[in-house]
Amino acid sequence: MIEYFKWRHHLGKQQLRDDLSAGITGAIIALPQCVAYALIAGMPPETGLYSAIIITALAAILGSSWHMITGPAAAVSIVLMSIVSEMAEPGSAEFISTMLTLTLLTGLIQLLLGLLRIGSLVNFISHTVVIGFTAGASILIAASQFKYLLGVELPGGLNLFETFQQLWLALPDAHISSLIVGAATLLSAIIIRRIHRRLPHLLLALVIGSLCGWLLGGEENGIETVGALPSGLPLPALPEMGLSSISTLASGAFALALLGLIEAVSIARAIALRSHQQIDGNREFIGQGIANSVGSFFSCFAGSGSFTRSGANYDAGAVTPLAAITNALIVAVILISFPSITQWLPMSAMAGTILLIAWNLIDRHHIAQILKISRQESIVLLATFAATLLIDPVFSIYVGVFLSIAFYLRRTSRPSVIPVAPLQNTPRRSIRNIKRHQLRECPQFQIIRIDGSMFFGCVEHIQIHLRQLAEQSIGPPRILILGKGINFIDVSAFEMLIQEAELIEKRGGQLMFCAFKGVLLDDLERTGLLGRIGAARFFGSPKEAIASVVPELDREICDHCTARIFRECPPAPDSLEKIPAVDCSIEDGLEEDR
């Protein structure tokens, strides 16, 4: 446990004051947000506060990030609602029981991933998945709140388009007072935030909304309210864990675990860029897993990192996890001491704040960047977004993860194979990209540089390039591979190189290698692969390889060649001056601007 409290050594009087101040600020932000996220998840409002106490405190103690606030999160809440609403009526006892079972399963999966030390798993899943999913989820969240804003009843189990269709039909029955309260709350939150970004705009807007509701007659005038919260904290109870429940919820729990972990690790790393703290992905997995698992015993629904509350925590001056613990304790004190705090809070006022939360969930800046810069990431973004809206939030996570991994594998299976040649008209004549620098190359001797790992997945890609070069060569093909950018070669890739070397030799040519990493050559020698292809094919530098190959080129072709890019090239018949040497050491000659 000492490992989990190393931050205590960083606590002085000033740091303690900073953490306490940040904790108070965080609690003020957490109160309206966590109640809102509970409503999004279809859970009683008090469960959002339970989650803001138990999950927040445990994740702060057990996780690796000193500044991230874990607890109810919008994206996770909409997935929870999507999964459990298919099995029970939101708000019912069965719904709550199933939600707690799902939360426990999610936490156990996260804990298992952490214990197996595969925290790096999320590195292969683009954060674009979360951005696309969250954008779609924000629309679903907004759609779910219009019935409260308008004060109308809608049937359950509607998809997005059916929801808007029913809302349109229900417009004549809209409750004007509820609409006024919701609109006043929403506008108040926007105005307060514009006045000063550090003001608790949601909390103040809810106060204004409650006041509007009271002035308009409250419940007596048909304005639905959240109602008073149960006093105190819940007693621990084991969620139902029958085999039928586990099998039904397993797929959704795994998707939820992935989403929660991607969000948490992404937020932790984003804040770490500012705080310069080292983040341990596996420990973060364990912290999130234990927090959600234990939280399910105390009527908490699954949570994850909250970007809003985490950013506010850091900006408020938080130094250690004590700020998050203070945050949780203050929420607990408020819940125990003032359970009637939500008694006169209109549901339409909550809907107004949730609409603003949903709008702010859309990461417009990064969406614009992704659509502008990367075609593959744009596909991941749009596919995840569309699947969230049109199919199912859980399925959309799998769609995004699958596409993200598929594009990653496609990139790794297509390492850069770049034709290079000596840079003309410079003293050093270092080797550079032919296309970028518009260089000429020897018609009998091609040089290529491969960047990336050579494994079974990229064998065909490299093989096609080698055969194209062999076909383009005038005379017997001679190809030199610069290997400084190669980090790994597996048996399948090396077998392919042996095969291509033999085919080129049958045509009277030669396949050669230079500037390979020493560690890589040691591995090849130890496994016997180096002996199979022949150590004589390997050169220490391009200069050595060029000096060995150029004298063996067809002199007749050389006499008619105007390129003459090597020092070793024979003089032209018109007695042109000798070409300067290719002065390319491994360090200088292979530094390549792609």
Coordinates of C-alpha atoms in Angstrom, one line a residue:
M1 CA 0.0 0.0 0.0
I2 CA 3.0 2.3 0.5
E3 CA 3.2 2.5 -3.3
Y4 CA -0.3 4.0 -3.4
F5 CA 0.5 6.8 -1.0
K6 CA 3.8 8.1 -2.3
W7 CA 2.2 11.4 -2.9
R8 CA 2.0 12.0 0.8
H9 CA 5.6 13.1 0.7
H10 CA 4.6 16.0 -1.5
L11 CA 2.2 17.4 1.0
G12 CA 3.2 20.6 2.8
K13 CA 1.1 23.3 4.3
Q14 CA 0.7 25.1 1.0
Q15 CA 0.0 21.9 -0.9
L16 CA -2.6 20.9 1.7
R17 CA -4.4 24.2 1.3
D18 CA -4.3 23.9 -2.5
D19 CA -5.7 20.3 -2.4
L20 CA -8.5 21.3 0.0
S21 CA -9.4 24.3 -2.1
A22 CA -9.4 22.2 -5.3
G23 CA -11.6 19.6 -3.5
I24 CA -14.2 22.2 -2.6
T25 CA -14.3 23.5 -6.2
G26 CA -14.6 19.9 -7.5
A27 CA -17.5 19.1 -5.2
I28 CA -19.4 22.2 -6.3
I29 CA -19.0 21.0 -9.9
A30 CA -19.7 17.4 -9.1
L31 CA -23.1 17.9 -7.4
P32 CA -25.1 19.0 -10.5
Q33 CA -23.1 16.9 -13.0
C34 CA -23.3 13.6 -11.1
V35 CA -27.0 14.0 -10.5
A36 CA -27.4 14.7 -14.2
Y37 CA -25.4 11.7 -15.2
A38 CA -27.5 9.5 -12.9
L39 CA -30.6 10.7 -14.8
I40 CA -28.9 10.0 -18.1
A41 CA -28.2 6.4 -17.0
G42 CA -31.8 6.0 -15.9
M43 CA -30.8 5.7 -12.2
P44 CA -32.1 7.5 -9.1
P45 CA -30.3 10.9 -8.7
E46 CA -28.7 9.9 -5.4
T47 CA -26.8 7.1 -7.1
G48 CA -24.8 9.7 -9.0
L49 CA -23.7 11.2 -5.7
Y50 CA -22.9 7.7 -4.3
S51 CA -20.6 7.2 -7.3
A52 CA -19.1 10.6 -6.8
I53 CA -18.1 9.5 -3.3
I54 CA -17.1 5.9 -3.5
I55 CA -15.7 5.6 -7.0
T56 CA -14.0 9.0 -6.9
A57 CA -12.2 8.3 -3.7
L58 CA -11.1 4.7 -4.5
A59 CA -9.8 5.6 -8.0
A60 CA -7.9 8.6 -6.6
I61 CA -6.1 6.3 -4.1
L62 CA -5.5 3.3 -6.3
G63 CA -4.9 5.0 -9.7
S64 CA -1.7 6.4 -11.0
S65 CA -2.9 9.9 -11.9
W66 CA -2.7 12.5 -9.1
H67 CA -5.1 14.9 -10.8
M68 CA -7.8 12.8 -12.6
I69 CA -11.3 12.8 -11.1
T70 CA -13.1 9.5 -11.7
G71 CA -16.9 9.1 -11.3
P72 CA -20.1 9.4 -13.3
A73 CA -19.3 10.2 -17.0
A74 CA -21.7 11.1 -19.8
A75 CA -20.5 8.7 -22.4
V76 CA -20.4 5.8 -19.9
S77 CA -23.9 6.7 -18.6
I78 CA -25.5 6.6 -22.0
V79 CA -24.0 3.2 -22.7
L80 CA -25.2 1.9 -19.3
M81 CA -28.7 3.2 -20.2
S82 CA -28.5 1.6 -23.6
I83 CA -27.6 -1.8 -22.2
V84 CA -29.9 -2.1 -19.2
S85 CA -33.0 -0.4 -20.8
E86 CA -33.3 -3.4 -23.1
M87 CA -33.7 -5.6 -20.0
A88 CA -35.8 -3.5 -17.6
E89 CA -37.8 -0.3 -17.2
P90 CA -35.5 2.6 -16.3
G91 CA -35.9 3.5 -12.6
S92 CA -37.4 0.2 -11.6
A93 CA -35.9 -2.1 -9.0
E94 CA -35.0 -4.6 -11.7
F95 CA -33.3 -1.9 -13.7
I96 CA -31.2 -0.8 -10.7
S97 CA -30.3 -4.4 -9.8
T98 CA -29.2 -5.1 -13.4
M99 CA -27.2 -1.8 -13.5
L100 CA -25.3 -2.8 -10.4
T101 CA -24.5 -6.2 -11.8
L102 CA -23.3 -4.6 -15.0
T103 CA -21.1 -2.2 -13.0
L104 CA -19.5 -5.1 -11.1
L105 CA -18.8 -7.1 -14.3
T106 CA -17.3 -4.0 -15.9
G107 CA -15.1 -3.4 -12.9
L108 CA -13.9 -7.0 -12.8
I109 CA -13.0 -7.0 -16.5
Q110 CA -11.0 -3.8 -16.0
L111 CA -9.3 -5.2 -12.9
L112 CA -8.4 -8.4 -14.8
L113 CA -6.9 -6.4 -17.7
G114 CA -4.8 -4.5 -15.2
L115 CA -3.7 -7.6 -13.4
L116 CA -2.7 -9.3 -16.7
R117 CA -0.6 -6.2 -17.3
I118 CA -2.1 -5.4 -20.7
G119 CA -2.7 -1.8 -20.0
S120 CA -1.0 -1.0 -23.3
L121 CA -4.1 -2.5 -25.0
V122 CA -5.7 0.9 -25.2
N123 CA -2.7 2.3 -27.1
F124 CA -3.9 0.4 -30.2
I125 CA -7.3 2.0 -30.0
S126 CA -7.4 5.5 -31.4
H127 CA -8.9 8.2 -29.2
T128 CA -10.9 9.1 -32.3
V129 CA -13.2 6.2 -31.3
V130 CA -14.1 8.0 -28.1
I131 CA -14.5 11.4 -29.9
G132 CA -16.9 9.9 -32.4
F133 CA -18.8 7.9 -29.8
T134 CA -19.1 10.9 -27.5
A135 CA -20.4 13.1 -30.3
G136 CA -23.1 10.5 -31.1
A137 CA -23.8 9.9 -27.5
S138 CA -24.3 13.7 -26.9
I139 CA -27.1 13.7 -29.4
L140 CA -28.7 10.7 -27.8
I141 CA -28.4 12.4 -24.4
A142 CA -30.0 15.6 -25.7
A143 CA -32.8 13.6 -27.3
S144 CA -33.5 11.8 -24.0
Q145 CA -34.0 15.1 -22.2
F146 CA -36.5 16.9 -24.4
K147 CA -39.4 15.1 -22.8
Y148 CA -38.5 16.6 -19.4
L149 CA -37.9 20.0 -21.0
L150 CA -41.3 19.9 -22.6
G151 CA -43.0 18.2 -19.6
V152 CA -44.5 15.4 -21.8
E153 CA -44.7 11.6 -21.5
L154 CA -43.0 9.4 -24.2
P155 CA -43.1 5.6 -24.5
G156 CA -39.9 3.7 -23.7
G157 CA -37.7 1.8 -26.1
L158 CA -37.7 4.4 -28.9
N159 CA -34.8 4.9 -31.2
L160 CA -33.5 8.4 -32.1
F161 CA -35.8 9.0 -35.0
E162 CA -38.8 7.6 -33.2
T163 CA -38.0 9.9 -30.2
F164 CA -38.0 13.0 -32.4
Q165 CA -41.2 11.8 -34.2
Q166 CA -43.0 11.4 -30.8
L167 CA -41.7 14.7 -29.6
W168 CA -43.1 16.4 -32.6
L169 CA -46.5 14.8 -32.1
A170 CA -46.4 15.8 -28.4
L171 CA -45.6 19.5 -29.0
P172 CA -49.2 20.6 -28.7
D173 CA -49.3 19.1 -25.2
A174 CA -46.1 20.7 -24.0
H175 CA -46.1 22.1 -20.5
I176 CA -45.3 25.8 -20.9
S177 CA -44.1 26.3 -17.3
S178 CA -41.7 23.4 -17.5
L179 CA -40.4 24.7 -20.8
I180 CA -39.8 28.2 -19.3
V181 CA -37.9 26.7 -16.3
G182 CA -35.7 24.6 -18.6
A183 CA -35.0 27.4 -21.0
A184 CA -34.2 29.8 -18.1
T185 CA -31.8 27.3 -16.6
L186 CA -30.1 26.7 -19.9
L187 CA -29.7 30.4 -20.7
S188 CA -28.5 31.1 -17.2
A189 CA -25.8 28.5 -17.4
I190 CA -24.6 29.9 -20.8
I191 CA -24.6 33.5 -19.5
I192 CA -22.9 32.7 -16.2
R193 CA -20.2 30.7 -18.0
R194 CA -19.6 33.6 -20.4
I195 CA -19.3 36.0 -17.5
H196 CA -16.5 34.0 -15.8
R197 CA -15.5 30.4 -16.8
R198 CA -14.5 29.6 -13.2
L199 CA -18.0 30.3 -11.8
P200 CA -20.0 27.1 -11.0
H201 CA -22.4 27.8 -13.8
L202 CA -24.4 24.6 -13.6
L203 CA -25.0 24.9 -9.9
L204 CA -25.9 28.5 -10.1
A205 CA -28.2 27.8 -13.1
L206 CA -30.0 25.1 -11.2
V207 CA -30.6 27.5 -8.3
I208 CA -32.1 30.0 -10.8
G209 CA -34.1 27.2 -12.4
S210 CA -35.4 26.1 -9.0
L211 CA -36.4 29.7 -8.2
C212 CA -38.2 30.0 -11.5
G213 CA -40.1 26.7 -10.8
W214 CA -41.1 28.0 -7.4
L215 CA -42.3 31.3 -8.9
L216 CA -44.4 29.4 -11.5
G217 CA -46.1 27.3 -8.9
G218 CA -43.8 24.3 -8.6
E219 CA -45.4 20.8 -8.4
E220 CA -48.9 22.3 -7.8
N221 CA -48.6 23.7 -11.4
G222 CA -47.5 20.4 -12.8
I223 CA -43.8 21.1 -12.8
E224 CA -42.1 17.7 -12.0
T225 CA -39.3 17.8 -9.5
V226 CA -36.4 15.5 -8.7
G227 CA -37.5 15.1 -5.1
A228 CA -35.6 14.7 -1.8
L229 CA -32.7 12.3 -1.7
P230 CA -32.5 9.4 0.8
S231 CA -30.6 10.5 3.9
G232 CA -27.2 8.9 4.5
L233 CA -25.1 6.4 2.5
P234 CA -26.3 3.0 1.4
L235 CA -25.3 -0.2 3.2
P236 CA -23.1 -2.6 1.2
A237 CA -25.0 -5.3 -0.7
L238 CA -23.8 -7.9 -3.2
P239 CA -25.2 -7.4 -6.7
E240 CA -27.0 -10.3 -8.3
M241 CA -24.4 -12.5 -10.2
G242 CA -26.4 -15.4 -11.7
L243 CA -25.0 -17.2 -14.7
S244 CA -27.9 -15.9 -16.9
S245 CA -27.2 -12.3 -15.9
I246 CA -23.5 -12.7 -16.6
S247 CA -24.0 -14.2 -20.0
T248 CA -26.5 -11.6 -21.0
L249 CA -24.4 -8.6 -19.8
A250 CA -20.9 -9.9 -20.7
S251 CA -20.7 -8.3 -24.2
G252 CA -21.9 -5.0 -23.0
A253 CA -19.7 -5.1 -19.9
F254 CA -16.6 -5.6 -22.0
A255 CA -17.5 -2.7 -24.3
L256 CA -18.2 -0.6 -21.3
A257 CA -14.8 -1.6 -19.7
L258 CA -13.0 -0.6 -22.9
L259 CA -14.7 2.7 -23.2
G260 CA -14.1 3.6 -19.6
L261 CA -10.5 2.6 -19.7
I262 CA -9.9 4.5 -23.0
E263 CA -11.5 7.6 -21.5
A264 CA -9.6 7.3 -18.2
V265 CA -6.2 6.7 -19.6
S266 CA -6.7 9.4 -22.3
I267 CA -7.7 12.0 -19.7
A268 CA -4.9 10.9 -17.3
R269 CA -2.3 11.3 -20.1
A270 CA -3.7 14.6 -21.3
I271 CA -3.4 16.1 -17.8
A272 CA 0.1 14.5 -17.4
L273 CA 1.3 16.5 -20.4
R274 CA 0.7 19.6 -18.2
S275 CA 1.7 18.2 -14.8
H276 CA 4.7 16.1 -16.2
Q277 CA 3.6 13.1 -14.1
Q278 CA 4.4 9.6 -15.3
I279 CA 1.2 7.6 -15.9
D280 CA 1.1 3.8 -15.3
G281 CA -1.6 2.3 -17.6
N282 CA -1.8 -1.0 -15.8
R283 CA -2.2 0.7 -12.4
E284 CA -4.9 2.9 -13.9
F285 CA -6.7 -0.2 -15.1
I286 CA -6.5 -1.7 -11.6
G287 CA -7.7 1.5 -9.9
Q288 CA -10.6 1.9 -12.3
G289 CA -11.5 -1.8 -11.9
I290 CA -11.5 -1.8 -8.1
A291 CA -13.4 1.5 -7.9
N292 CA -16.2 0.2 -10.1
S293 CA -16.3 -3.3 -8.5
V294 CA -16.4 -2.0 -5.0
G295 CA -18.8 0.8 -6.0
S296 CA -21.4 -1.7 -7.2
F297 CA -21.7 -2.9 -3.6
F298 CA -22.8 0.6 -2.6
S299 CA -25.4 1.3 -5.3
C300 CA -22.9 3.1 -7.6
F301 CA -23.1 2.8 -11.4
A302 CA -20.0 2.5 -13.5
G303 CA -17.8 5.5 -13.9
S304 CA -14.7 6.7 -15.6
G305 CA -12.5 9.7 -15.8
S306 CA -14.3 13.0 -16.2
F307 CA -12.5 15.5 -18.4
T308 CA -14.5 18.4 -17.1
R309 CA -13.9 17.7 -13.4
S310 CA -10.3 16.5 -13.9
G311 CA -9.4 19.7 -15.8
A312 CA -11.1 21.8 -13.2
N313 CA -9.3 19.9 -10.4
Y314 CA -5.9 20.6 -12.0
D315 CA -6.7 24.2 -12.8
A316 CA -7.9 24.8 -9.2
G317 CA -4.4 24.0 -8.0
A318 CA -4.7 20.3 -7.0
V319 CA -1.3 18.8 -6.2
T320 CA -2.1 15.2 -5.0
P321 CA -5.0 12.8 -5.0
L322 CA -6.0 14.3 -1.7
A323 CA -8.0 16.9 -3.7
A324 CA -10.2 14.1 -5.2
I325 CA -10.6 12.5 -1.8
T326 CA -11.6 15.9 -0.3
N327 CA -14.0 16.3 -3.3
A328 CA -15.6 12.9 -2.4
L329 CA -15.8 13.7 1.3
I330 CA -17.6 17.0 0.8
V331 CA -20.2 15.4 -1.5
A332 CA -20.7 12.8 1.3
V333 CA -21.2 15.5 3.9
I334 CA -23.7 17.3 1.7
L335 CA -25.6 14.1 1.0
I336 CA -25.8 13.2 4.7
S337 CA -26.5 16.7 6.0
F338 CA -28.8 18.2 3.3
P339 CA -30.7 15.3 1.6
S340 CA -33.5 17.7 0.7
I341 CA -31.2 19.8 -1.5
T342 CA -32.9 18.5 -4.6
Q343 CA -36.5 18.4 -3.3
W344 CA -37.6 21.5 -5.3
L345 CA -35.3 21.0 -8.2
P346 CA -37.4 20.8 -11.4
M347 CA -36.7 18.0 -13.8
S348 CA -36.9 20.5 -16.7
A349 CA -34.1 22.5 -15.0
M350 CA -32.0 19.4 -14.9
A351 CA -32.8 18.8 -18.5
G352 CA -31.6 22.3 -19.4
T353 CA -28.2 21.7 -17.7
I354 CA -27.9 18.3 -19.4
L355 CA -28.6 19.8 -22.8
L356 CA -25.6 22.2 -22.2
I357 CA -23.5 19.2 -21.0
A358 CA -24.4 17.3 -24.1
W359 CA -23.4 20.3 -26.3
N360 CA -20.1 20.6 -24.6
L361 CA -19.4 16.9 -25.0
I362 CA -18.9 17.4 -28.8
D363 CA -15.2 17.9 -29.3
R364 CA -15.6 20.3 -32.3
H365 CA -12.0 21.3 -32.4
H366 CA -10.6 17.8 -32.7
I367 CA -13.4 16.6 -35.0
A368 CA -12.4 19.4 -37.4
Q369 CA -8.7 18.5 -37.1
I370 CA -9.4 14.8 -37.8
L371 CA -11.6 15.5 -40.8
K372 CA -9.0 17.8 -42.2
I373 CA -5.9 15.8 -41.6
S374 CA -6.5 12.0 -41.7
R375 CA -8.7 10.1 -44.0
Q376 CA -8.5 6.9 -42.0
E377 CA -9.2 8.6 -38.7
S378 CA -12.1 10.3 -40.4
I379 CA -13.6 7.0 -41.3
V380 CA -13.2 5.7 -37.8
L381 CA -14.8 8.9 -36.5
L382 CA -17.8 9.0 -38.8
A383 CA -18.4 5.2 -38.6
T384 CA -18.4 5.3 -34.8
F385 CA -20.6 8.4 -34.8
A386 CA -23.1 6.9 -37.2
A387 CA -23.2 3.5 -35.5
T388 CA -23.9 5.3 -32.1
L389 CA -26.9 7.1 -33.6
L390 CA -28.3 4.6 -36.0
I391 CA -27.5 1.2 -34.5
D392 CA -26.5 0.9 -30.9
P393 CA -24.0 2.6 -28.6
V394 CA -22.4 -0.7 -27.5
F395 CA -22.1 -1.9 -31.0
S396 CA -20.6 1.4 -32.1
I397 CA -17.7 0.9 -29.6
Y398 CA -16.9 -2.4 -31.2
V399 CA -17.2 -0.8 -34.7
G400 CA -14.7 1.9 -33.7
V401 CA -12.3 -0.4 -32.0
F402 CA -12.4 -2.8 -34.9
L403 CA -11.7 -0.1 -37.5
S404 CA -9.1 1.5 -35.3
I405 CA -7.1 -1.8 -35.0
A406 CA -7.7 -2.7 -38.6
F407 CA -6.2 0.6 -39.8
Y408 CA -3.3 0.2 -37.4
L409 CA -2.6 -3.3 -38.7
R410 CA -2.8 -2.0 -42.3
R411 CA -0.3 0.8 -41.5
T412 CA 2.1 -1.6 -39.8
S413 CA 1.7 -4.1 -42.7
R414 CA 2.8 -1.4 -45.2
P415 CA 6.2 -0.1 -44.0
S416 CA 7.8 2.7 -46.0
V417 CA 9.8 1.4 -48.9
I418 CA 11.5 4.5 -50.3
P419 CA 13.9 4.8 -53.3
V420 CA 16.9 6.9 -52.4
A421 CA 20.0 8.2 -54.1
P422 CA 22.9 10.5 -53.4
L423 CA 22.0 14.2 -53.1
Q424 CA 23.4 16.0 -56.2
N425 CA 25.5 19.1 -56.2
T426 CA 26.4 19.1 -52.5
P427 CA 29.8 18.4 -50.9
R428 CA 28.4 15.6 -48.6
R429 CA 26.2 14.0 -51.2
S430 CA 24.2 12.3 -48.5
I431 CA 21.5 9.8 -49.5
R432 CA 18.0 11.2 -49.7
N433 CA 14.5 10.5 -50.9
I434 CA 14.5 10.5 -54.7
K435 CA 11.0 11.8 -55.2
R436 CA 11.2 14.6 -52.6
H437 CA 14.5 15.9 -53.9
Q438 CA 13.9 15.0 -57.6
L439 CA 17.1 13.0 -57.8
R440 CA 18.4 10.8 -60.6
E441 CA 19.2 7.2 -59.9
C442 CA 21.5 4.6 -61.4
P443 CA 19.6 2.5 -64.0
Q444 CA 21.5 -0.6 -63.0
F445 CA 21.7 -0.2 -59.2
Q446 CA 18.7 0.7 -57.1
I447 CA 18.9 1.7 -53.4
I448 CA 15.9 1.6 -51.1
R449 CA 15.3 2.4 -47.5
I450 CA 12.8 0.4 -45.4
D451 CA 11.3 2.0 -42.3
G452 CA 9.3 -0.2 -39.8
S453 CA 9.2 -3.7 -38.6
M454 CA 9.4 -6.5 -41.1
F455 CA 7.0 -9.3 -40.1
F456 CA 4.6 -11.8 -41.7
G457 CA 2.0 -9.1 -42.3
C458 CA 4.1 -7.0 -44.5
V459 CA 5.9 -9.7 -46.5
E460 CA 3.7 -9.3 -49.6
H461 CA 4.1 -5.5 -49.5
I462 CA 7.9 -5.5 -49.5
Q463 CA 8.0 -8.4 -52.0
I464 CA 6.0 -6.5 -54.5
H465 CA 8.4 -3.5 -54.2
L466 CA 11.5 -5.7 -54.7
R467 CA 10.1 -7.4 -57.7
Q468 CA 9.0 -4.1 -59.3
L469 CA 12.6 -2.8 -58.8
A470 CA 14.0 -6.0 -60.3
E471 CA 11.8 -5.6 -63.4
Q472 CA 12.7 -1.9 -63.9
S473 CA 16.4 -2.5 -63.7
I474 CA 18.4 -2.3 -67.0
G475 CA 20.5 -5.5 -67.0
P476 CA 20.9 -7.8 -64.1
P477 CA 19.1 -6.3 -61.0
R478 CA 21.2 -5.0 -58.2
I479 CA 19.3 -3.8 -55.2
L480 CA 20.7 -2.4 -51.9
I481 CA 18.4 -2.2 -48.8
L482 CA 19.3 0.4 -46.2
G483 CA 18.2 -1.1 -42.9
K484 CA 18.7 1.6 -40.4
G485 CA 15.0 2.1 -40.0
I486 CA 14.2 -1.6 -39.5
N487 CA 13.6 -2.5 -35.9
F488 CA 12.6 -6.1 -36.2
I489 CA 12.6 -9.0 -38.7
D490 CA 10.6 -12.2 -38.1
V491 CA 11.3 -15.6 -39.8
S492 CA 8.6 -15.1 -42.5
A493 CA 10.1 -11.8 -43.6
F494 CA 13.6 -13.1 -43.7
E495 CA 12.5 -16.2 -45.6
M496 CA 11.0 -13.8 -48.2
L497 CA 14.3 -11.9 -48.4
I498 CA 16.2 -15.2 -48.9
Q499 CA 13.7 -16.2 -51.7
E500 CA 14.0 -12.8 -53.4
A501 CA 17.8 -12.9 -53.2
E502 CA 17.9 -16.3 -54.9
L503 CA 15.5 -15.2 -57.6
I504 CA 17.6 -12.1 -58.3
E505 CA 20.8 -14.2 -58.4
K506 CA 19.2 -16.4 -61.0
R507 CA 18.9 -13.3 -63.2
G508 CA 22.6 -12.5 -62.6
G509 CA 22.0 -9.8 -60.1
Q510 CA 22.4 -9.3 -56.4
L511 CA 20.3 -8.3 -53.3
M512 CA 22.4 -6.6 -50.7
F513 CA 21.9 -5.0 -47.2
C514 CA 23.7 -2.3 -45.3
A515 CA 23.5 -0.2 -42.1
F516 CA 21.4 -2.8 -40.2
K517 CA 21.3 -2.4 -36.4
G518 CA 23.9 -4.5 -34.6
V519 CA 21.3 -6.0 -32.3
L520 CA 19.3 -7.1 -35.3
L521 CA 22.3 -8.7 -36.9
D522 CA 23.2 -10.5 -33.6
D523 CA 19.6 -12.0 -33.5
L524 CA 19.9 -13.1 -37.1
E525 CA 23.3 -14.7 -36.5
R526 CA 22.1 -16.4 -33.4
T527 CA 19.1 -18.0 -35.1
G528 CA 21.2 -19.1 -38.1
L529 CA 19.3 -16.9 -40.6
L530 CA 22.3 -14.7 -41.4
G531 CA 24.3 -17.7 -42.5
R532 CA 21.5 -18.9 -44.8
I533 CA 21.4 -15.6 -46.8
G534 CA 25.1 -15.1 -46.6
A535 CA 27.0 -12.6 -44.4
A536 CA 28.8 -11.4 -47.6
R537 CA 25.6 -9.6 -48.6
F538 CA 25.8 -7.3 -45.6
F539 CA 27.8 -4.1 -45.6
G540 CA 28.5 -1.7 -42.8
S541 CA 27.7 1.4 -44.8
P542 CA 26.3 2.5 -48.2
K543 CA 29.8 3.6 -49.2
E544 CA 31.2 0.1 -48.8
A545 CA 28.3 -1.4 -50.7
I546 CA 28.5 1.1 -53.6
A547 CA 32.3 0.6 -53.8
S548 CA 31.7 -3.2 -54.2
V549 CA 28.9 -3.0 -56.7
V550 CA 29.7 -0.2 -59.1
P551 CA 32.8 -1.8 -60.7
E552 CA 30.7 -4.8 -61.6
L553 CA 28.1 -2.9 -63.5
D554 CA 27.8 -3.2 -67.3
R555 CA 30.4 -0.8 -68.7
E556 CA 28.5 -0.4 -72.0
I557 CA 25.4 0.8 -70.2
C558 CA 27.6 3.1 -68.1
D559 CA 29.1 4.7 -71.2
H560 CA 25.7 5.8 -72.4
C561 CA 24.5 6.8 -68.9
T562 CA 24.3 10.5 -68.0
A563 CA 23.4 10.1 -64.4
R564 CA 26.9 9.2 -63.0
I565 CA 25.9 9.7 -59.4
F566 CA 28.7 7.7 -57.8
R567 CA 32.4 8.4 -57.5
E568 CA 33.1 4.9 -58.7
C569 CA 31.2 5.6 -62.0
P570 CA 33.7 5.4 -65.0
P571 CA 34.5 8.7 -66.8
A572 CA 32.2 9.6 -69.6
P573 CA 33.5 9.3 -73.2
D574 CA 33.7 13.1 -73.4
S575 CA 36.0 13.2 -70.4
L576 CA 33.6 14.8 -67.9
E577 CA 35.1 15.5 -64.5
K578 CA 35.0 12.7 -62.0
I579 CA 31.9 12.8 -59.8
P580 CA 32.6 13.5 -56.0
A581 CA 32.2 10.7 -53.6
V582 CA 29.1 9.7 -51.8
D583 CA 30.1 10.8 -48.3
C584 CA 27.4 9.0 -46.4
S585 CA 28.3 7.6 -43.0
I586 CA 25.6 5.6 -41.2
E587 CA 24.8 8.6 -39.0
D588 CA 24.8 11.3 -41.7
G589 CA 24.0 9.5 -44.9
L590 CA 20.9 7.9 -43.7
E591 CA 19.3 10.8 -42.0
E592 CA 16.3 11.0 -44.2
D593 CA 13.5 13.6 -44.6
R594 CA 10.8 11.4 -45.8

